[in-house]
PDB file of C-alpha atoms in Angstrom:
ATOM      1  CA  MET A 380       0.000   0.000   0.000  1.00 86.00           C
ATOM      2  CA  THR A 381       1.211   3.511  -0.825  1.00 89.00           C
ATOM      3  CA  THR A 382       0.658   6.427   1.514  1.00 88.00           C
ATOM      4  CA  LEU A 383       0.538   9.881  -0.039  1.00 92.00           C
ATOM      5  CA  LEU A 384       1.234  12.923   2.126  1.00 94.00           C
ATOM      6  CA  LEU A 385       0.046  16.255   0.772  1.00 93.00           C
ATOM      7  CA  VAL A 386       1.800  19.269   2.246  1.00 95.00           C
ATOM      8  CA  ARG A 387       0.945  22.856   1.448  1.00 92.00           C
ATOM      9  CA  HIS A 388       3.791  25.332   1.318  1.00 95.00           C
ATOM     10  CA  ALA A 389       4.755  27.086   4.538  1.00 96.00           C
ATOM     11  CA  THR A 390       3.874  30.694   5.232  1.00 96.00           C
ATOM     12  CA  ASN A 391       5.144  33.741   3.400  1.00 96.00           C
ATOM     13  CA  ASP A 392       4.494  37.470   3.566  1.00 96.00           C
ATOM     14  CA  TRP A 393       1.646  37.213   1.045  1.00 94.00           C
ATOM     15  CA  VAL A 394      -0.488  34.838   3.159  1.00 92.00           C
ATOM     16  CA  GLY A 395      -3.678  36.593   4.194  1.00 89.00           C
ATOM     17  CA  GLU A 396      -2.753  39.701   2.208  1.00 92.00           C
ATOM     18  CA  ARG A 397      -2.470  38.895  -1.498  1.00 91.00           C
ATOM     19  CA  LEU A 398      -3.372  36.061  -3.842  1.00 87.00           C
ATOM     20  CA  ALA A 399       0.020  34.691  -4.821  1.00 90.00           C
ATOM     21  CA  GLY A 400      -1.141  31.974  -7.218  1.00 88.00           C
ATOM     22  CA  TRP A 401       1.620  31.438  -9.765  1.00 91.00           C
ATOM     23  CA  THR A 402       3.455  34.669  -8.912  1.00 91.00           C
ATOM     24  CA  PRO A 403       7.186  33.927  -9.069  1.00 91.00           C
ATOM     25  CA  GLY A 404       9.569  35.168  -6.406  1.00 94.00           C
ATOM     26  CA  VAL A 405       7.292  34.625  -3.384  1.00 96.00           C
ATOM     27  CA  HIS A 406       9.613  33.109  -0.796  1.00 98.00           C
ATOM     28  CA  LEU A 407       9.050  31.750   2.683  1.00 98.00           C
ATOM     29  CA  ASN A 408       9.408  34.286   5.456  1.00 98.00           C
ATOM     30  CA  ALA A 409      11.212  33.488   8.728  1.00 98.00           C
ATOM     31  CA  ALA A 410       8.112  31.823  10.187  1.00 98.00           C
ATOM     32  CA  GLY A 411       7.710  29.748   7.021  1.00 98.00           C
ATOM     33  CA  GLN A 412      11.325  28.634   7.125  1.00 98.00           C
ATOM     34  CA  GLN A 413      10.798  27.536  10.735  1.00 98.00           C
ATOM     35  CA  GLN A 414       7.651  25.656   9.698  1.00 98.00           C
ATOM     36  CA  ALA A 415       9.572  23.864   6.933  1.00 98.00           C
ATOM     37  CA  HIS A 416      12.254  22.759   9.395  1.00 98.00           C
ATOM     38  CA  GLU A 417       9.635  21.608  11.912  1.00 98.00           C
ATOM     39  CA  LEU A 418       7.917  19.649   9.141  1.00 98.00           C
ATOM     40  CA  ALA A 419      11.191  17.887   8.369  1.00 98.00           C
ATOM     41  CA  GLU A 420      11.559  16.988  12.041  1.00 98.00           C
ATOM     42  CA  ARG A 421       8.020  15.609  12.285  1.00 97.00           C
ATOM     43  CA  LEU A 422       8.243  13.557   9.086  1.00 97.00           C
ATOM     44  CA  ALA A 423      11.826  12.322   9.438  1.00 95.00           C
ATOM     45  CA  HIS A 424      10.771   8.959  10.900  1.00 95.00           C
ATOM     46  CA  ILE A 425       8.331   8.144   8.080  1.00 95.00           C
ATOM     47  CA  PRO A 426       9.726   5.932   5.295  1.00 94.00           C
ATOM     48  CA  ILE A 427       9.367   8.537   2.549  1.00 96.00           C
ATOM     49  CA  LYS A 428      10.675   7.366  -0.807  1.00 96.00           C
ATOM     50  CA  ALA A 429      10.074  10.430  -2.984  1.00 97.00           C
ATOM     51  CA  ILE A 430       9.378  14.142  -2.637  1.00 98.00           C
ATOM     52  CA  TYR A 431       7.504  16.068  -5.313  1.00 97.00           C
ATOM     53  CA  SER A 432       6.934  19.811  -5.423  1.00 97.00           C
ATOM     54  CA  SER A 433       5.559  22.483  -7.637  1.00 95.00           C
ATOM     55  CA  PRO A 434       8.297  24.669  -9.143  1.00 96.00           C
ATOM     56  CA  LEU A 435       7.165  27.673  -7.081  1.00 95.00           C
ATOM     57  CA  GLU A 436       9.910  28.953  -4.814  1.00 97.00           C
ATOM     58  CA  ARG A 437       7.809  28.770  -1.646  1.00 97.00           C
ATOM     59  CA  ALA A 438       6.935  25.134  -2.335  1.00 97.00           C
ATOM     60  CA  LEU A 439      10.533  24.156  -3.078  1.00 98.00           C
ATOM     61  CA  GLU A 440      11.717  25.973   0.040  1.00 98.00           C
ATOM     62  CA  THR A 441       9.155  24.051   2.102  1.00 98.00           C
ATOM     63  CA  ALA A 442      10.296  20.708   0.679  1.00 98.00           C
ATOM     64  CA  ALA A 443      14.043  21.389   0.947  1.00 98.00           C
ATOM     65  CA  PRO A 444      14.646  20.703   4.670  1.00 98.00           C
ATOM     66  CA  LEU A 445      12.846  17.348   4.477  1.00 98.00           C
ATOM     67  CA  ALA A 446      14.657  16.432   1.283  1.00 98.00           C
ATOM     68  CA  ASP A 447      17.996  17.336   2.863  1.00 98.00           C
ATOM     69  CA  ARG A 448      17.254  15.355   5.986  1.00 97.00           C
ATOM     70  CA  LEU A 449      16.165  12.273   4.024  1.00 97.00           C
ATOM     71  CA  ARG A 450      18.831  12.725   1.342  1.00 97.00           C
ATOM     72  CA  LEU A 451      16.231  12.692  -1.404  1.00 98.00           C
ATOM     73  CA  PRO A 452      15.949  14.907  -4.465  1.00 98.00           C
ATOM     74  CA  VAL A 453      12.928  17.153  -4.844  1.00 98.00           C
ATOM     75  CA  GLU A 454      11.192  16.276  -8.105  1.00 98.00           C
ATOM     76  CA  GLN A 455       9.541  19.361  -9.592  1.00 97.00           C
ATOM     77  CA  ASP A 456       6.172  18.952 -11.266  1.00 96.00           C
ATOM     78  CA  PRO A 457       4.282  21.993 -12.607  1.00 92.00           C
ATOM     79  CA  ASP A 458       1.017  20.062 -12.328  1.00 92.00           C
ATOM     80  CA  LEU A 459       1.338  20.360  -8.540  1.00 92.00           C
ATOM     81  CA  GLY A 460       1.176  24.145  -8.627  1.00 83.00           C
ATOM     82  CA  GLU A 461      -1.400  26.641  -7.534  1.00 79.00           C
ATOM     83  CA  VAL A 462      -4.678  27.403  -9.239  1.00 78.00           C
ATOM     84  CA  TYR A 463      -4.375  29.816 -12.156  1.00 79.00           C
ATOM     85  CA  TYR A 464      -6.309  32.883 -11.051  1.00 81.00           C
ATOM     86  CA  GLY A 465      -5.643  34.994 -14.148  1.00 85.00           C
ATOM     87  CA  GLN A 466      -6.011  38.730 -13.535  1.00 85.00           C
ATOM     88  CA  TRP A 467      -6.647  38.112  -9.823  1.00 84.00           C
ATOM     89  CA  THR A 468      -3.081  36.864  -9.344  1.00 88.00           C
ATOM     90  CA  GLY A 469      -1.213  39.237  -7.072  1.00 89.00           C
ATOM     91  CA  MET A 470      -4.315  41.199  -6.059  1.00 89.00           C
ATOM     92  CA  PRO A 471      -4.839  42.204  -2.445  1.00 91.00           C
ATOM     93  CA  LEU A 472      -7.428  39.944  -0.799  1.00 89.00           C
ATOM     94  CA  LYS A 473      -9.170  43.001   0.617  1.00 91.00           C
ATOM     95  CA  ALA A 474      -9.925  44.236  -2.918  1.00 90.00           C
ATOM     96  CA  MET A 475     -11.001  40.771  -4.049  1.00 86.00           C
ATOM     97  CA  ARG A 476     -13.507  40.459  -1.212  1.00 87.00           C
ATOM     98  CA  GLU A 477     -15.307  43.504  -2.615  1.00 89.00           C
ATOM     99  CA  THR A 478     -15.915  41.942  -6.049  1.00 87.00           C
ATOM    100  CA  ASP A 479     -19.118  40.205  -7.108  1.00 88.00           C
ATOM    101  CA  LEU A 480     -17.150  37.050  -7.953  1.00 82.00           C
ATOM    102  CA  TRP A 481     -15.685  36.560  -4.469  1.00 82.00           C
ATOM    103  CA  PRO A 482     -18.601  34.404  -3.204  1.00 83.00           C
ATOM    104  CA  LEU A 483     -18.175  32.084  -6.201  1.00 79.00           C
ATOM    105  CA  LEU A 484     -14.531  31.566  -5.405  1.00 73.00           C
ATOM    106  CA  MET A 485     -15.381  30.785  -1.798  1.00 72.00           C
ATOM    107  CA  ILE A 486     -17.916  28.168  -2.908  1.00 76.00           C
ATOM    108  CA  ALA A 487     -15.275  26.545  -5.122  1.00 62.00           C
ATOM    109  CA  GLN A 488     -12.593  26.644  -2.410  1.00 59.00           C
ATOM    110  CA  PRO A 489     -14.194  26.987   1.034  1.00 52.00           C
ATOM    111  CA  GLY A 490     -11.852  28.576   3.540  1.00 55.00           C
ATOM    112  CA  ALA A 491      -8.988  28.826   1.082  1.00 57.00           C
ATOM    113  CA  LEU A 492      -8.726  32.608   1.065  1.00 53.00           C
ATOM    114  CA  SER A 493     -10.821  33.777   3.974  1.00 49.00           C
TER     115      SER A 493
END
């Protein structure tokens, strides 16, 4: 039997403020780096055989401490990336909440951006 662990990227300065989506150059902040190291500590005892990540910097930075600890490469797969939000990418969440389409996004992804 195969066990699949899904891990979302650790925190960055855009969380709760802007919709990062596929924006390049969004890196983990200090708290996110700490989260990534704590994740590696918690998962170190699990017999993980492969690590896959989206090519987004924040995702790769989250995977790196675990990969280093387990001496595994991080396989990048663009199909593991964020949702494509089009013109909403990079927008402040405050402005998005004021649009007529916001409730539709919340139905599609409950709790994702609230």
